[in-house]
Coordinates of C-alpha atoms in Angstrom, one line a residue:
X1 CA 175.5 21.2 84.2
X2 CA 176.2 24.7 83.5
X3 CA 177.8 25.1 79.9
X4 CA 179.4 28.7 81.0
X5 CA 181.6 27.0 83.9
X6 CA 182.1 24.1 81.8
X7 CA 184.0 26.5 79.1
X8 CA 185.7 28.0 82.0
X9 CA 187.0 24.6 82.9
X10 CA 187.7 23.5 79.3
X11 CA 190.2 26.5 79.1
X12 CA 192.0 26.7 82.5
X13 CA 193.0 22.6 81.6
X14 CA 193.5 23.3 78.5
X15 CA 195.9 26.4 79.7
X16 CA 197.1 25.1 82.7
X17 CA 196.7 27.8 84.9
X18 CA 193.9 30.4 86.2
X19 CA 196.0 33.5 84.5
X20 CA 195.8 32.1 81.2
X21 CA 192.4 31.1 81.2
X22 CA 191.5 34.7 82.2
X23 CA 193.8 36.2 79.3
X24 CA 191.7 34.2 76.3
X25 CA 188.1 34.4 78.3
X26 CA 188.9 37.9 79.4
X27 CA 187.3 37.1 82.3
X28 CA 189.1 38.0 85.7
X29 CA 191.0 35.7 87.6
X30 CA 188.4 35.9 90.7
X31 CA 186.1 34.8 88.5
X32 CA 187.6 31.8 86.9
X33 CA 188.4 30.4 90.1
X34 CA 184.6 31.1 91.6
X35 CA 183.4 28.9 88.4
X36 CA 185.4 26.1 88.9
X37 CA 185.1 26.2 92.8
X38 CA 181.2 26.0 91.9
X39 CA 181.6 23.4 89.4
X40 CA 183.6 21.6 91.7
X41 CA 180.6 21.8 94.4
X42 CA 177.7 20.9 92.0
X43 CA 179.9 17.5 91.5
X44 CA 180.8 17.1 94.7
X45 CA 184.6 16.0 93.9
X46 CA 187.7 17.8 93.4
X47 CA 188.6 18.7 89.9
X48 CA 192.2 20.7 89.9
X49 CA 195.3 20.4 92.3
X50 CA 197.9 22.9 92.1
X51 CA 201.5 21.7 91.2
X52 CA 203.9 24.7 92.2
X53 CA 206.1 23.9 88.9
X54 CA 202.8 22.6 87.0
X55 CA 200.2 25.3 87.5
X56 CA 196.7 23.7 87.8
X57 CA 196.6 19.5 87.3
X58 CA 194.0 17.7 86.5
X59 CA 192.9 15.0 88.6
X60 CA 191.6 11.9 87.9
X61 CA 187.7 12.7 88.0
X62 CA 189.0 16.1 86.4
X63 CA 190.7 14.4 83.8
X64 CA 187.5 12.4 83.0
X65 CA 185.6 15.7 82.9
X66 CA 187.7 17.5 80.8
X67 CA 187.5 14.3 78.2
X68 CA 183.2 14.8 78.0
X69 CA 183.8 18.8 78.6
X70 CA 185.4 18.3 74.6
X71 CA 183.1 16.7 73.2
X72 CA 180.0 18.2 74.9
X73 CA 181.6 22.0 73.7
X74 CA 182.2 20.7 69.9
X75 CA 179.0 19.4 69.8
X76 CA 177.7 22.6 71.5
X77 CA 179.1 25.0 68.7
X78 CA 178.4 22.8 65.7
X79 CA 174.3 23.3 67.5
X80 CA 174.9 26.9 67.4
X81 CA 177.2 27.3 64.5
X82 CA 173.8 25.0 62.5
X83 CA 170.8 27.1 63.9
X84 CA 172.5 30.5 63.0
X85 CA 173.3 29.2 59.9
X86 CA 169.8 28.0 59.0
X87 CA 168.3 31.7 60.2
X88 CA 170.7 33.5 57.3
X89 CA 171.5 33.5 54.2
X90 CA 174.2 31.6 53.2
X91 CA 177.4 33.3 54.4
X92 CA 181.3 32.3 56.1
X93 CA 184.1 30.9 54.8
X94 CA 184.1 27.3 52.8
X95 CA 186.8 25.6 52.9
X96 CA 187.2 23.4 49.8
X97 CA 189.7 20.7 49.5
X98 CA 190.4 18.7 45.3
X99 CA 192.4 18.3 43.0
X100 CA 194.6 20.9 41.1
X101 CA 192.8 19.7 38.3
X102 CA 189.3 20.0 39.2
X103 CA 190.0 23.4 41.1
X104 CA 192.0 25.3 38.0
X105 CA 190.5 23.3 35.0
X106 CA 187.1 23.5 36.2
X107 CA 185.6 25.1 39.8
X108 CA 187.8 28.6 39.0
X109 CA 185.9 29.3 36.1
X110 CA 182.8 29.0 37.9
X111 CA 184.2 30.7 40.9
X112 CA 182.7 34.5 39.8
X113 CA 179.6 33.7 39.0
X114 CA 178.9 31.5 42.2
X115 CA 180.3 34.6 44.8
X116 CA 178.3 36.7 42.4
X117 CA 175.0 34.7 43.6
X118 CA 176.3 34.7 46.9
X119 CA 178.2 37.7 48.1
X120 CA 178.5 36.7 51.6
X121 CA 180.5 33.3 51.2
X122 CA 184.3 33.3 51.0
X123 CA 185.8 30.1 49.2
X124 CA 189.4 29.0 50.8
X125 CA 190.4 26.5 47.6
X126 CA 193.0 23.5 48.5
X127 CA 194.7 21.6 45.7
X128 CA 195.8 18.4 46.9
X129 CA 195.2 14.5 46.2
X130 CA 195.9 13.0 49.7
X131 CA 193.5 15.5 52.2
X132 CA 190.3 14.4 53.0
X133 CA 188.2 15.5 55.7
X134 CA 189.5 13.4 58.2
X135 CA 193.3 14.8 58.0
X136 CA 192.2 18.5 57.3
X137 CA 190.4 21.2 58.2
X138 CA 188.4 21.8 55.3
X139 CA 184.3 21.4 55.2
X140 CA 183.8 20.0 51.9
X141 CA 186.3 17.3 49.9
X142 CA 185.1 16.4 45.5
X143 CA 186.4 13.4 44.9
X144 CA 185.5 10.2 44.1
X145 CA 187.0 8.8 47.7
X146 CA 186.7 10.3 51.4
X147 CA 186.2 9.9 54.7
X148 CA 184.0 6.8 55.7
X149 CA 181.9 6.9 59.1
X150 CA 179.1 8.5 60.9
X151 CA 181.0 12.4 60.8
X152 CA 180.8 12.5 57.5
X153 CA 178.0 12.6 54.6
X154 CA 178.4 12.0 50.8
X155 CA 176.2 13.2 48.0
X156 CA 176.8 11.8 44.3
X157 CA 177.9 14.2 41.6
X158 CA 179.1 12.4 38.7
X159 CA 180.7 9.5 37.1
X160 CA 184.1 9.3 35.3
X161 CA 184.4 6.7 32.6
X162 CA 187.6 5.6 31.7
X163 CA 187.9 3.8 28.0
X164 CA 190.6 2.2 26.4
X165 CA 192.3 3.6 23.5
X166 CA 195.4 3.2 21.1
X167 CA 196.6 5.3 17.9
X168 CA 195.7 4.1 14.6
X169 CA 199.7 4.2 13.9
X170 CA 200.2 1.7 17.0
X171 CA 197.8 -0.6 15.4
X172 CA 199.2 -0.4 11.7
X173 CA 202.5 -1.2 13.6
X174 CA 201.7 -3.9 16.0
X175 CA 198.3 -4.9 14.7
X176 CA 194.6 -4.4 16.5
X177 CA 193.4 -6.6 19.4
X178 CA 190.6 -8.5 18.4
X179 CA 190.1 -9.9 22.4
X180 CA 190.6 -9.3 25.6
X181 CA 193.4 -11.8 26.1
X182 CA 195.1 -10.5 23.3
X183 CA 196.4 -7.1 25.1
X184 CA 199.1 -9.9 26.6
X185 CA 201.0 -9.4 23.1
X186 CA 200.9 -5.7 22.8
X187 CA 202.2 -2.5 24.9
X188 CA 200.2 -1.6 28.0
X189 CA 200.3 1.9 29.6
X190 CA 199.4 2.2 33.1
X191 CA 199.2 5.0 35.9
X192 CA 202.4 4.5 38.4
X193 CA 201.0 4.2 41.9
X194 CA 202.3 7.4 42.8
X195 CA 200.0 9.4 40.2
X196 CA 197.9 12.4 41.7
X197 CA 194.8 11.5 41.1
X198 CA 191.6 12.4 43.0
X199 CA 190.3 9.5 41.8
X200 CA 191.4 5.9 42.9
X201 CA 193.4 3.4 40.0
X202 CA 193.7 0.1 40.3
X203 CA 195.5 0.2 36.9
X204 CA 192.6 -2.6 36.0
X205 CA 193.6 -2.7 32.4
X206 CA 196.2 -5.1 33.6
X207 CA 193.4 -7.3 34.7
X208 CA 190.9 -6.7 31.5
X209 CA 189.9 -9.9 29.7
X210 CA 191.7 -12.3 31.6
X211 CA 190.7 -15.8 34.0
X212 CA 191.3 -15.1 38.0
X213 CA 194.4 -17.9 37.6
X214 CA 195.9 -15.8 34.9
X215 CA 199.0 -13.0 35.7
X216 CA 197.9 -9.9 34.8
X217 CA 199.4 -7.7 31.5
X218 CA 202.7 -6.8 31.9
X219 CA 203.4 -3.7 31.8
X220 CA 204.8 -1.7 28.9
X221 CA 205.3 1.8 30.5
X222 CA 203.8 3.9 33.8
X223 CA 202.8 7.2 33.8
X224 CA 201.6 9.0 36.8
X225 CA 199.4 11.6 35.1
X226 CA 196.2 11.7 32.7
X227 CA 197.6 13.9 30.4
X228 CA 200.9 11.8 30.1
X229 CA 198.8 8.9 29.4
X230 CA 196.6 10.5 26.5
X231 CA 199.9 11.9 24.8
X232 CA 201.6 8.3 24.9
X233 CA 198.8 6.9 23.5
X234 CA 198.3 9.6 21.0
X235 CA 202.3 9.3 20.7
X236 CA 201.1 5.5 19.4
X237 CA 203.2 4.2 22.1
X238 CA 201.0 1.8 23.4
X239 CA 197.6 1.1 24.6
X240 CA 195.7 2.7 27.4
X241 CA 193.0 4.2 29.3
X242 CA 191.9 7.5 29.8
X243 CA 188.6 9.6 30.8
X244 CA 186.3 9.6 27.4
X245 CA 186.4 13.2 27.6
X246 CA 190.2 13.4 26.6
X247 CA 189.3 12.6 23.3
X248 CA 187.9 14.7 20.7
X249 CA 185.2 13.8 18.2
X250 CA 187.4 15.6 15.9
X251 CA 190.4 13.0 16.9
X252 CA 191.0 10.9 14.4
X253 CA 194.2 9.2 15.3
X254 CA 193.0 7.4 18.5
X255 CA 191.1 4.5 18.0
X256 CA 188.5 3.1 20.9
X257 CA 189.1 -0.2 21.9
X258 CA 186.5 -2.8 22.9
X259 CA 183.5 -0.2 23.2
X260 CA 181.1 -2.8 24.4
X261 CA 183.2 -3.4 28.0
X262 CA 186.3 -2.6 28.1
X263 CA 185.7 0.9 30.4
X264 CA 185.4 1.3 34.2
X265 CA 183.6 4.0 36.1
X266 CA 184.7 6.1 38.5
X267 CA 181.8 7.8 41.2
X268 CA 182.9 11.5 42.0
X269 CA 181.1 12.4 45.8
X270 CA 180.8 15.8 47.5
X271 CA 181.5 15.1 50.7
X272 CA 180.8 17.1 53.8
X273 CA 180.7 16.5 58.0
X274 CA 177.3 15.7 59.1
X275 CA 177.0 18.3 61.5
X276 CA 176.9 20.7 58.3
X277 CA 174.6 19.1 56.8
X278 CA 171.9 22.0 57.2
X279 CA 174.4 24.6 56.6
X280 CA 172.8 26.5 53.7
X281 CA 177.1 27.6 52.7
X282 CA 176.9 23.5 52.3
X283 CA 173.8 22.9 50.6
X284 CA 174.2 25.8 48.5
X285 CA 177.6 25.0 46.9
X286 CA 176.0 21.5 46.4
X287 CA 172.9 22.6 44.3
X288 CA 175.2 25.0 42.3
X289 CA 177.2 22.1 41.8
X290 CA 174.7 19.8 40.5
X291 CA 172.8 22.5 38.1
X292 CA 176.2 22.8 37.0
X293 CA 176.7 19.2 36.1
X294 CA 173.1 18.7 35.0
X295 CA 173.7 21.6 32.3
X296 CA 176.5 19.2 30.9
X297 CA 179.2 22.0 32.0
X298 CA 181.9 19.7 32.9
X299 CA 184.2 21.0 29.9
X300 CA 186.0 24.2 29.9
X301 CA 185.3 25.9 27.0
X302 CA 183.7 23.1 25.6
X303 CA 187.2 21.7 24.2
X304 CA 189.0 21.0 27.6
X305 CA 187.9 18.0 29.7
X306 CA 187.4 17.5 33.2
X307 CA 190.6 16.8 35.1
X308 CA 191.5 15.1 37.7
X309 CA 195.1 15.3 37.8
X310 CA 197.4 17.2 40.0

C-alpha cells in the first residue's frame, strides 16, 4: 500500500472534505481525489460517499481503513522521526514534565550548562504532580511513578529515603519511643492525601511497628507538603518522616528515630515512550542525568535538598 495516498486518505477523513484536505497537504483538489480514487481501486471497495450536508463519509470498509491508516502513519513518523534522529546530533525540542520541586530546586540550575553541551536542544519544562506520559504530551516524565505498558520505557535514577524524625524538645516533653508500638502514645504527622508530591505516600508511618490485626496510628496532624512536615517536626510538634536530606548534619534539634528500620525508599525513574528510545535528545538528557547523580549533585548549593514538592 502506498503510504503517500494513505496520508491523503488520513486527511480528507480526518477533514471531511476534498477542499480541506487540499488546504493542509497543499496539494490540489484533482489530485486528492485521483489518490483516493486509486486507493480505492488497489482495494477493490469503496472508501468515501458523499453526504450533500456531510462532505465526504466514511464507509464502513473506509472507516476500518482509516482506524490502521492512524496507526500505520504514527508508527511511520516515530520510524522517520528515530532514523533522523540517530544520523544527528542531538537536537529538537524536549519536553520535560516533574515536579516544581525538582524542576526549580534542582534541573534549573543545571539547565545552562546542559544547553551549553548541547546547543541544538530546546527544553519545554512542566511543573506538575499529576501528568505523566500517558495524559500529556511531553517525552520524558522524573518521578518515582509513570506510565506502565509496552509505550513506555523506564530507567532508574535514584532512591529517596524517607526517615523518621522528632525534636529533642518533643521528646523532653512527651518522652522518646523506645519501640515501634510505642508511636500509638505520641503525635504522628502525616502527608494529607492531597500533597503534591512526585513521589507516591502511603503515609506508612501509620503502619510502622505494628501486627496486621492492629489499627494503624492515629493521626496527630496532616500536612500536604515536605517542607511543612520538616518545620512541624523541627517546631517539636510531633513525630514524622521526611527525605534524610532535610536534615542537616549541623541540626542539632532533630533527633532520628529508629535508625536501624524505621525508613522507606522511594525509586525515582526517567521515563520515556519506547519509540524514543534511540533518540540521542533522549539518551543524552539521561546520561547527563546520571553523571549528575553519580557526582552526588543532588543538593543545591550543597545546603538545599532535593525536592519533591510542588
Amino acid at each position: 500500500m502506498d503510504l503517500e495516498k494513505l496520508k491523503v486518505f488520513h486527511v480528507v477523513a480526518t477533514k471531511g472534505s476534498v477542499y480541506k484536505a487540499s488546504e493542509k497537504l497543499n496539494l490540489a483538489q484533482s489530485a486528492i481525489s485521483r489518490s483516493i480514487r486509486l486507493l480505492e481501486e488497489s482495494l477493490e471497495t469503496k472508501l468515501f460517499v458523499r453526504v450533500q450536508s456531510k462532505g465526504m463519509t466514511l464507509t464502513h470498509t473506509g472507516q476500518i481503513l482509516y482506524e490502521k491508516a492512524k496507526e500505520i502513519l504514527k508508527t511511520a513518523k516515530e520510524a522517520e522521526e528515530s532514523i533522523l534522529d540517530h544520523n544527528k546530533d542531538p537536537s529538537g525540542v524536549l519536553e520535560i514534565v516533574g515536579t516544581h520541586g525538582f524542576i526549580n530546586n534542582w534541573f534549573m540550575q543545571h539547565v545552562p550548562e546542559f544547553l551549553e553541551k548541547n546547543p541544538k536542544i530546546r527544553l519545554s519544562l512542566i511543573g506538575s504532580t499529576h501528568l505523566t506520559l500517558a495524559n500529556s504530551s511531553a517525552d520524558i516524565c522524573i518521578a518515582s511513578f509513570g506510565s506502565e505498558g509496552p509505550e513506555f520505557n523506564k530507567d532508574y535514577l535514584w532512591t529517596i529515603r524517607y526517615k523518621i524524625y522528632a525534636s529533642k524538645e518533643y521528646l523532653k516533653k512527651f518522652g522518646h519511643p523506645k519501640t515501634p508500638a510505642e508511636l500509638k502514645n505520641h503525635r504522628i504527622i502525616v502527608y494529607s492525601k492531597s500533597s503534591n508530591f512526585g513521589v507516591r505516600h502511603d503515609n506508612w508511618l501509620l503502619n510502622f511497628g505494628i501486627g496486621p490485626e492492629d489499627e494503624p496510628h492515629d493521626p496527630y496532624m496532616y500536612i500536604n507538603s515536605t517542607d511543612g512536615m520538616f518545620y512541624a517536626i523541627q517546631s517539636g510538634l510531633g513525630i514524622g518522616a521526611v527525605v534524610e536530606d532535610y536534615v542537616q548534619p549541623s541540626n542539632s534539634e532533630v533527633v532520628e528515630l529508629f535508625p536501624e528500620n524505621g525508613y522507606k525508599d522511594i525509586h525515582i525513574y526517567y521515563w520515556y515512550r519506547s519509540h524514543m528510545k534511540h533518540s540521542k535528545r533522549i539518551t543524552t538528557l539521561l546520561a547527563y542525568l546520571k553523571q549528575k547523580i553519580n557526582a552526588k549533585s543532588l543538593r543545591i548549593l550543597d545546603s538545599t535538598p532535593l525536592s519533591f514538592d510542588n
